Amino acid sequence: MRNSRAAGDSDVGGVPSPRARRRARLIARGVGTPRLQFALALLASGIAANAADLTIAITPRWRGAGIAVPSAALANDHGQSLRLTRVALLVSEVTLLRSDGGTLRLDGQFGLVDLGAGRREFTVRGVPAGDFVGLEFRVGVPRAANLGDPGRWSAGHALNPLVNGLHWSWQGGYVFAALEGHYRAAADAPEGAERGFSFHVANAPQLMAVGFRADWKITGDTTVHLTLDLARVLAAHRLAPGDGSESTHSGEGDTLAPRLAAALERAWFWLEATATPPGAVPAAKAGRESFGVPLPFSVPPGFPQPELPADNLPTAAGVALGEALFFDPRLSGNGTQSCASCHAPALAFSDSVALSRGAEGTLGARNAMPLLNLAWHPAFAWDGGRMRIRDQSLAAWISAAEMAANPATVTATLARDAGLAEKFRAAFGTPAITAERVTLALEQFLLVQVAADSRFDRALRGEAELSAEEKRGFELFMMESDPARGRMGADCFHCHGGALFSDFGFKNNGLDRESADPGHGEITLRATDRGKFKTPSLRNVALTAPYMHDGRFATLEAVIAHYDHGVQRAAALDPNLAKHPAAGLGLNAADQRALVAFLHTLTETRPRSGAPPPATQP
């Protein structure tokens, strides 16, 4: 059943005006009628004593045929070939229309759909049983949530920026819908002729209303199956370089964003409502209990809430043990190298060489990443192959190219140290020294290494002042490159926006046309992920040279030059880079210097010896 829309006035091009769209939504929801009064009474009555979970599952399609994201080549109406790499939406204000004319609004609950990440459904809770004749929701979030502090949302919440990757950081607000990918101007264009498109639909005028009329019922946990036909959003849109058709950031006067929003409203179709199969939501796994009294974990202003490991919350004894082990060369196979040998505190826990040598002298394959703010990282290493700090610690410990250790041999050696055994007793309750406990202690120590007190942070707090050049660098950092709309920025914020200065995604940033290192593709086994690497944080970036996964750039100036005019058009190049002109960004020398100056403001002012900051420090 197609999504139904109320008739309304249209402006130029057949796009409904904001006034007409608002009026249509109000009519559909029965504002000013007894339906509204019934809805309020229903919510106040506590009728949902036997409440169910309602899951909304979404299947992407193109002209009615199912597709995956990332997608294969898709043909639009103009003979162009498109490949979708990202389709992500925020959903709010789910509303159920009852058969007796009542309306049940489930306000305050939000959903995230990220088709490329495998998130094809979201669940709202507290839904009473009953017979229904319709379903409505919004793509986007209401004003209070959109302009509120994103740091208030708990770990795992759909509006937590770490979860959705759709928050515009200092610019404020969320992207309601992100559609990104590659295209060829003609379907038969040669290999390497692809460009990128990046559509970020946002801001209050683009808050979208989706509605269905269908007879369905809830008797228990229920799943509503919908399809989203992306051809109805993108197929009629002709893409071309230099005319503003390749991107939108929903700025004032941008006519593309409202057209895409209107098309997205009409792209949904109802399939069916079914009982949710038992066990569709996996039960939480029981794990070990964290030992000791956890340390206070202070989330700095502007940072999102992290998801700390419930089975290994940092304690004073655990952190102290982890620090001792981090600097202990006995952890290596030959007793010559500690973790700090390649992750020096003075260098933001990174190394000063492109590729570090392991305990046996073997040259590593990738640059040693800095180890700060790991509590916010969803995955670890350049390829994202480890999901927990403890797992990454173990991988480095046993790697022949790194510490080259046999954990059983190392722990037997450590067990002969009575003083160390007492530290294990304080941290874990008994003096037993095991490989698992070693990695847990290292995890606790690294979890509390928080970087949040740079000169840039102090300027945000009004405690310092940036120079005119540094302010210009920040302006360029946060401005998209969109020559068609007169915006000539550096476009850094797409990957490095927000207080953490990273989206922690996996991106191909055009280092090579063909990457010798498979990167994230080695983990996912997808050709579309070849040459993608984790976005590093730019905090303390002036201390962490050389740069990139292979350390190929010795200076920040070389990094800026790469993004300005050195990007190679790899097949998997991130769309936000692929949409830039072939000649590059065209930043002048002064602007390149300003960017470097701004990046230097991200250096922490507190010298690091390895010890965590005081618990009271923001």
Coordinates of N, CA and C in Angstrom, one line a residue, residues 285-371:
K285 N 24.1 -11.4 26.9 CA 24.9 -12.4 27.3 C 25.5 -12.1 28.7
A286 N 25.5 -13.1 29.5 CA 26.1 -13.0 30.9 C 27.6 -12.9 30.8
G287 N 28.2 -12.0 31.5 CA 29.7 -11.9 31.4 C 30.2 -11.9 32.8
R288 N 31.5 -11.7 32.9 CA 32.2 -11.6 34.2 C 31.8 -10.3 34.9
E289 N 31.8 -10.2 36.2 CA 31.5 -9.0 36.9 C 32.7 -8.2 37.1
S290 N 32.5 -6.9 37.0 CA 33.6 -6.0 37.2 C 34.0 -6.0 38.7
F291 N 35.3 -6.0 39.0 CA 35.7 -6.1 40.4 C 36.1 -4.7 40.9
G292 N 35.8 -4.4 42.2 CA 36.2 -3.2 42.8 C 35.2 -2.0 42.6
V293 N 35.6 -0.9 43.1 CA 34.7 0.3 43.0 C 35.2 1.1 41.8
P294 N 34.3 1.3 40.8 CA 34.7 2.0 39.6 C 35.1 3.4 39.9
L295 N 36.0 3.9 39.2 CA 36.4 5.4 39.2 C 35.3 6.2 38.6
P296 N 35.1 7.4 39.1 CA 34.2 8.3 38.4 C 34.7 8.6 36.9
F297 N 33.9 8.5 36.0 CA 34.3 8.7 34.6 C 33.6 10.0 34.1
S298 N 34.4 11.1 34.0 CA 33.8 12.4 33.7 C 33.8 12.5 32.2
V299 N 32.6 12.7 31.6 CA 32.5 13.0 30.2 C 32.7 14.4 29.9
P300 N 33.7 14.8 29.1 CA 34.0 16.2 28.9 C 32.8 16.9 28.2
P301 N 32.7 18.2 28.4 CA 31.6 19.0 27.7 C 31.7 18.8 26.2
G302 N 30.6 18.5 25.6 CA 30.5 18.4 24.1 C 30.7 17.0 23.7
F303 N 31.2 16.1 24.5 CA 31.5 14.7 24.1 C 30.2 13.9 24.2
P304 N 30.0 12.9 23.4 CA 28.9 12.0 23.6 C 29.2 11.0 24.7
Q305 N 28.1 10.4 25.1 CA 28.3 9.4 26.2 C 28.9 8.1 25.6
P306 N 30.0 7.6 26.2 CA 30.6 6.4 25.7 C 29.9 5.2 26.3
E307 N 30.2 4.0 25.7 CA 29.7 2.8 26.3 C 30.9 2.0 26.9
L308 N 31.1 2.2 28.2 CA 32.2 1.6 28.9 C 31.9 0.1 29.0
P309 N 32.9 -0.8 29.0 CA 32.6 -2.2 29.2 C 32.1 -2.6 30.6
A310 N 30.9 -3.0 30.7 CA 30.3 -3.3 32.0 C 31.0 -4.3 32.8
D311 N 31.8 -5.2 32.1 CA 32.5 -6.2 32.9 C 33.9 -5.8 33.2
N312 N 34.3 -4.6 32.9 CA 35.7 -4.1 33.2 C 35.7 -2.6 33.4
L313 N 34.9 -2.1 34.3 CA 34.9 -0.7 34.6 C 36.2 -0.3 35.3
P314 N 36.8 0.8 34.9 CA 38.1 1.2 35.5 C 38.0 1.4 37.0
T315 N 38.9 0.9 37.7 CA 39.1 1.1 39.1 C 40.4 1.7 39.4
A316 N 40.7 2.3 40.6 CA 42.0 2.9 40.8 C 43.1 1.8 40.8
A317 N 42.8 0.6 41.4 CA 43.8 -0.4 41.4 C 44.0 -1.0 40.0
G318 N 42.9 -1.1 39.2 CA 43.0 -1.7 37.9 C 43.8 -0.8 36.9
V319 N 43.5 0.5 37.0 CA 44.3 1.5 36.2 C 45.7 1.5 36.6
A320 N 46.0 1.5 37.9 CA 47.4 1.5 38.3 C 48.2 0.3 37.8
L321 N 47.5 -0.9 37.9 CA 48.1 -2.1 37.4 C 48.3 -2.0 35.9
G322 N 47.3 -1.5 35.2 CA 47.4 -1.4 33.7 C 48.6 -0.5 33.3
E323 N 48.7 0.6 34.1 CA 49.9 1.6 33.8 C 51.2 0.9 34.0
A324 N 51.3 0.1 35.1 CA 52.6 -0.6 35.3 C 52.9 -1.6 34.2
L325 N 51.9 -2.3 33.7 CA 52.1 -3.3 32.7 C 52.4 -2.6 31.3
F326 N 51.8 -1.4 31.1 CA 51.9 -0.7 29.8 C 53.4 -0.4 29.6
F327 N 54.1 -0.1 30.7 CA 55.5 0.3 30.6 C 56.5 -0.8 31.0
D328 N 56.0 -2.1 31.1 CA 56.8 -3.2 31.5 C 57.3 -4.0 30.3
P329 N 58.7 -4.0 30.0 CA 59.2 -4.7 28.9 C 59.1 -6.2 29.0
R330 N 58.8 -6.7 30.2 CA 58.7 -8.1 30.3 C 57.5 -8.7 29.6
L331 N 56.6 -7.8 29.1 CA 55.4 -8.3 28.3 C 55.9 -8.8 27.0
S332 N 57.0 -8.4 26.4 CA 57.4 -8.8 25.1 C 58.1 -10.2 25.2
G333 N 58.2 -10.8 24.1 CA 58.8 -12.2 24.1 C 60.2 -12.2 24.5
N334 N 61.0 -11.2 24.2 CA 62.4 -11.2 24.6 C 62.8 -10.2 25.7
G335 N 61.7 -9.6 26.3 CA 61.9 -8.7 27.5 C 62.6 -7.4 27.1
T336 N 62.5 -7.0 25.8 CA 63.1 -5.7 25.4 C 62.2 -4.6 25.1
Q337 N 60.9 -4.9 25.0 CA 60.0 -3.9 24.5 C 58.7 -3.9 25.3
S338 N 58.2 -2.6 25.6 CA 56.9 -2.5 26.3 C 55.9 -1.9 25.3
C339 N 54.7 -1.8 25.8 CA 53.7 -1.1 24.9 C 54.1 0.3 24.6
A340 N 54.7 1.0 25.6 CA 55.1 2.4 25.5 C 56.2 2.5 24.5
S341 N 56.9 1.5 24.1 CA 58.0 1.6 23.1 C 57.5 2.1 21.8
C342 N 56.2 1.7 21.4 CA 55.6 2.2 20.2 C 54.5 3.2 20.4
H343 N 54.1 3.4 21.7 CA 53.0 4.3 22.0 C 53.5 5.2 23.1
A344 N 54.3 6.2 22.8 CA 54.9 7.0 23.8 C 53.9 8.1 24.3
P345 N 53.8 8.2 25.6 CA 52.8 9.2 26.2 C 53.1 10.6 25.6
A346 N 54.4 11.0 25.5 CA 54.8 12.3 25.1 C 54.3 12.6 23.6
L347 N 54.0 11.5 22.9 CA 53.6 11.7 21.5 C 52.1 11.3 21.3
A348 N 51.4 11.5 22.4 CA 49.9 11.2 22.4 C 49.8 9.7 22.2
F349 N 50.7 8.9 22.8 CA 50.7 7.4 22.8 C 50.8 7.0 21.3
S350 N 51.6 7.6 20.5 CA 51.9 7.2 19.2 C 53.4 7.0 19.0
D351 N 53.9 6.8 17.8 CA 55.3 6.6 17.5 C 55.8 7.7 16.6
S352 N 57.1 7.9 16.5 CA 57.6 9.0 15.7 C 58.1 8.6 14.3
V353 N 57.9 7.3 14.0 CA 58.4 6.7 12.8 C 57.2 6.2 12.0
A354 N 57.3 6.1 10.7 CA 56.2 5.7 9.8 C 55.8 4.3 10.2
L355 N 56.7 3.3 10.4 CA 56.4 2.0 10.8 C 57.3 1.6 11.9
S356 N 56.7 1.1 13.0 CA 57.5 0.7 14.2 C 58.1 -0.7 14.0
R357 N 59.2 -0.9 14.7 CA 59.8 -2.2 14.7 C 59.4 -2.9 16.0
G358 N 59.1 -4.2 15.8 CA 58.7 -5.0 17.0 C 59.9 -5.5 17.8
A359 N 59.6 -6.3 18.8 CA 60.6 -6.7 19.8 C 61.7 -7.5 19.1
E360 N 61.4 -8.2 18.0 CA 62.4 -9.0 17.3 C 63.0 -8.3 16.1
G361 N 62.7 -7.0 16.0 CA 63.2 -6.2 14.9 C 62.4 -6.2 13.6
T362 N 61.3 -6.9 13.6 CA 60.5 -6.9 12.4 C 59.8 -5.6 12.2
L363 N 59.7 -5.1 11.0 CA 59.1 -3.9 10.7 C 57.6 -4.1 10.6
G364 N 56.8 -3.3 11.3 CA 55.4 -3.4 11.2 C 54.8 -3.0 9.9
A365 N 53.5 -3.4 9.6 CA 52.9 -3.1 8.3 C 52.1 -1.7 8.3
R366 N 51.8 -1.2 9.5 CA 51.0 0.0 9.6 C 51.6 0.9 10.7
N367 N 51.2 2.2 10.6 CA 51.7 3.2 11.6 C 51.0 3.0 12.9
A368 N 51.8 3.2 14.0 CA 51.2 3.0 15.4 C 50.2 4.2 15.7
M369 N 49.0 3.8 15.9 CA 47.9 4.8 16.1 C 48.1 5.4 17.6
P370 N 47.7 6.7 17.7 CA 47.6 7.2 19.1 C 46.6 6.5 19.9
L371 N 46.8 6.5 21.2 CA 45.9 5.7 22.1 C 45.2 6.7 23.1

